[in-house]
Amino acid sequence: EAQVTQNPRYLITVTGKKLTVTCSQNMNHEYMSWYRQDPGLGLRQIYYSMNVEVTDKGDVPEGYKVSRKEKRNFPLILESPSPNQTSLYFCASRAWTGAEGGYTFGSGTRLTVV
Amino acid sequence: QKEVEQNSGPLSVPEGAIASLNCTYSDRGSQSFFWYRQYSGKSPELIMSIYSNGDKEDGRFTAQLNKASQYVSLLIRDSQPSDSATYLCAADPRANNNDMRFGAGTRLTVKP
């Protein structure tokens, strides 16, 4: 089944404790992206990657890191989480060309930083 | 100016009516346009894509694109309570390596 898999689904952590949210896709997509979604603010892009070793900042990159060492994986790293990073996070992937160029989203990770 | 703008709603329609959702975009270089449906607490789900001016129909859904007016719309015919969700519009510039831009979404409620 074609899908984007992100883990964990739920995470509660404490301020300052480094964490990684994993994301993997099995569709051989070139583009991958991370979004956060907060009530009333819609989807805000954190980082995106156009291919292996190519990443770029989105709208809200502060406090986050990413890496794209393999085409299928795009982990999101919070080096020192803070309460304002409490949010619902989505990973997504899409093909660069072709008729179906929209993003396919993972199921989401609900992060709470206390 | 936001790159992709939608009326946040809520938009309320009775069951069986046509729901009309609208979206405007600012980047004239945008080539592809997408509509996503998102139920509360769930991930966005792609329901329609459109690339050429005119209408594209898929079941009860019709996407309309007018590049001259920089306007995209989604019509939902015979609306059902299960259509109640937030609908996100997205525009893909595909130029200068810029990535897809999402609107903030329109919340639709279909009342039985």
mmCIF file of C-alpha atoms in Angstrom, chain A residues 4-110:
data_model
loop_
_atom_site.group_PDB
_atom_site.id
_atom_site.type_symbol
_atom_site.label_atom_id
_atom_site.label_comp_id
_atom_site.label_asym_id
_atom_site.label_seq_id
_atom_site.Cartn_x
_atom_site.Cartn_y
_atom_site.Cartn_z
ATOM 1 C CA VAL A 4 3.580 7.937 4.280
ATOM 2 C CA THR A 5 4.377 6.568 7.712
ATOM 3 C CA GLN A 6 5.283 8.817 10.593
ATOM 4 C CA ASN A 7 6.035 7.857 14.166
ATOM 5 C CA PRO A 8 5.136 8.242 16.892
ATOM 6 C CA ARG A 9 1.455 9.162 16.637
ATOM 7 C CA TYR A 10 1.450 10.763 20.069
ATOM 8 C CA LEU A 11 4.340 12.134 22.076
ATOM 9 C CA ILE A 12 4.544 13.965 25.365
ATOM 10 C CA THR A 13 7.964 15.302 26.275
ATOM 11 C CA VAL A 14 9.603 17.831 28.541
ATOM 12 C CA THR A 15 11.163 21.135 27.591
ATOM 13 C CA GLY A 16 14.699 20.777 26.297
ATOM 14 C CA LYS A 17 14.721 17.023 25.707
ATOM 15 C CA LYS A 18 15.792 16.305 22.137
ATOM 16 C CA LEU A 19 13.370 14.302 20.069
ATOM 17 C CA THR A 20 13.018 12.946 16.548
ATOM 18 C CA VAL A 21 9.840 12.280 14.632
ATOM 19 C CA THR A 22 10.415 9.799 11.840
ATOM 20 C CA CYS A 23 8.821 9.874 8.396
ATOM 21 C CA SER A 24 9.088 7.310 5.641
ATOM 22 C CA GLN A 25 7.396 6.976 2.237
ATOM 23 C CA ASN A 26 7.240 3.985 -0.091
ATOM 24 C CA MET A 27 6.229 5.789 -3.302
ATOM 25 C CA ASN A 28 9.699 6.831 -4.503
ATOM 26 C CA HIS A 29 8.607 10.467 -4.266
ATOM 27 C CA GLU A 30 11.154 13.214 -4.769
ATOM 28 C CA TYR A 31 9.520 15.854 -2.564
ATOM 29 C CA MET A 32 8.980 15.486 1.150
ATOM 30 C CA SER A 33 7.762 18.083 3.598
ATOM 31 C CA TRP A 34 6.936 18.730 7.227
ATOM 32 C CA TYR A 35 3.979 20.815 8.354
ATOM 33 C CA ARG A 36 2.600 21.865 11.674
ATOM 34 C CA GLN A 37 -1.038 22.633 12.212
ATOM 35 C CA ASP A 38 -2.404 24.767 15.018
ATOM 36 C CA PRO A 39 -6.015 25.850 15.591
ATOM 37 C CA GLY A 40 -6.892 28.815 13.399
ATOM 38 C CA LEU A 41 -3.490 28.880 11.683
ATOM 39 C CA GLY A 42 -3.898 26.226 9.032
ATOM 40 C CA LEU A 43 -0.990 24.177 7.697
ATOM 41 C CA ARG A 44 2.362 25.864 8.068
ATOM 42 C CA GLN A 45 5.363 24.402 6.316
ATOM 43 C CA ILE A 46 8.426 23.813 8.451
ATOM 44 C CA TYR A 47 10.948 22.370 5.983
ATOM 45 C CA TYR A 48 10.786 20.645 2.663
ATOM 46 C CA SER A 49 13.147 18.556 0.589
ATOM 47 C CA MET A 50 13.266 18.337 -3.195
ATOM 48 C CA ASN A 51 15.496 15.274 -3.210
ATOM 49 C CA VAL A 52 18.274 13.534 -1.309
ATOM 50 C CA GLU A 53 20.584 16.031 0.414
ATOM 51 C CA VAL A 54 18.454 18.974 -0.802
ATOM 52 C CA THR A 55 16.381 20.744 1.827
ATOM 53 C CA ASP A 56 14.947 24.223 2.212
ATOM 54 C CA LYS A 57 13.211 26.244 4.879
ATOM 55 C CA GLY A 58 9.489 26.646 4.894
ATOM 56 C CA ASP A 59 7.498 29.290 6.718
ATOM 57 C CA VAL A 60 8.322 28.317 10.315
ATOM 58 C CA PRO A 61 11.747 26.586 10.450
ATOM 59 C CA GLU A 62 12.980 28.023 13.752
ATOM 60 C CA GLY A 63 13.635 25.347 16.358
ATOM 61 C CA TYR A 64 13.568 22.463 13.882
ATOM 62 C CA LYS A 65 16.106 20.488 11.895
ATOM 63 C CA VAL A 66 15.718 17.991 9.088
ATOM 64 C CA SER A 67 17.905 15.706 7.033
ATOM 65 C CA ARG A 68 17.369 13.763 3.809
ATOM 66 C CA LYS A 69 20.076 11.139 3.580
ATOM 67 C CA GLU A 70 17.848 8.616 1.837
ATOM 68 C CA LYS A 71 15.025 9.238 -0.593
ATOM 69 C CA ARG A 72 12.419 7.457 1.506
ATOM 70 C CA ASN A 73 13.172 9.027 4.908
ATOM 71 C CA PHE A 74 12.808 12.594 6.157
ATOM 72 C CA PRO A 75 13.079 12.850 9.957
ATOM 73 C CA LEU A 76 12.144 15.975 11.893
ATOM 74 C CA ILE A 77 14.422 16.836 14.789
ATOM 75 C CA LEU A 78 13.641 19.127 17.693
ATOM 76 C CA GLU A 79 16.960 19.761 19.401
ATOM 77 C CA SER A 80 15.499 21.593 22.396
ATOM 78 C CA PRO A 81 11.714 21.463 22.343
ATOM 79 C CA SER A 82 9.732 24.271 23.899
ATOM 80 C CA PRO A 83 6.045 24.482 24.841
ATOM 81 C CA ASN A 84 5.311 26.645 21.772
ATOM 82 C CA GLN A 85 6.175 23.637 19.627
ATOM 83 C CA THR A 86 3.183 21.780 20.993
ATOM 84 C CA SER A 87 1.246 21.072 17.819
ATOM 85 C CA LEU A 88 -0.049 18.508 15.335
ATOM 86 C CA TYR A 89 2.686 17.615 12.865
ATOM 87 C CA PHE A 90 2.268 16.125 9.408
ATOM 88 C CA CYS A 91 4.831 14.643 7.083
ATOM 89 C CA ALA A 92 3.972 14.498 3.384
ATOM 90 C CA SER A 93 5.493 13.395 0.095
ATOM 91 C CA ARG A 94 4.789 13.942 -3.597
ATOM 92 C CA ALA A 95 6.188 13.280 -7.028
ATOM 93 C CA TRP A 96 7.957 16.046 -8.937
ATOM 94 C CA THR A 97 6.275 15.292 -12.227
ATOM 95 C CA GLY A 98 3.212 13.468 -13.363
ATOM 96 C CA ALA A 99 -0.487 14.061 -13.190
ATOM 97 C CA GLU A 100 -0.828 13.248 -9.509
ATOM 98 C CA GLY A 101 1.440 15.885 -8.071
ATOM 99 C CA GLY A 102 -0.363 16.575 -4.831
ATOM 100 C CA TYR A 103 1.060 15.760 -1.439
ATOM 101 C CA THR A 104 0.166 12.527 0.307
ATOM 102 C CA PHE A 105 0.092 13.034 4.040
ATOM 103 C CA GLY A 106 1.026 10.817 6.934
ATOM 104 C CA SER A 107 -1.396 10.230 9.798
ATOM 105 C CA GLY A 108 0.103 12.933 11.963
ATOM 106 C CA THR A 109 2.035 13.215 15.214
ATOM 107 C CA ARG A 110 0.471 15.041 18.109
#
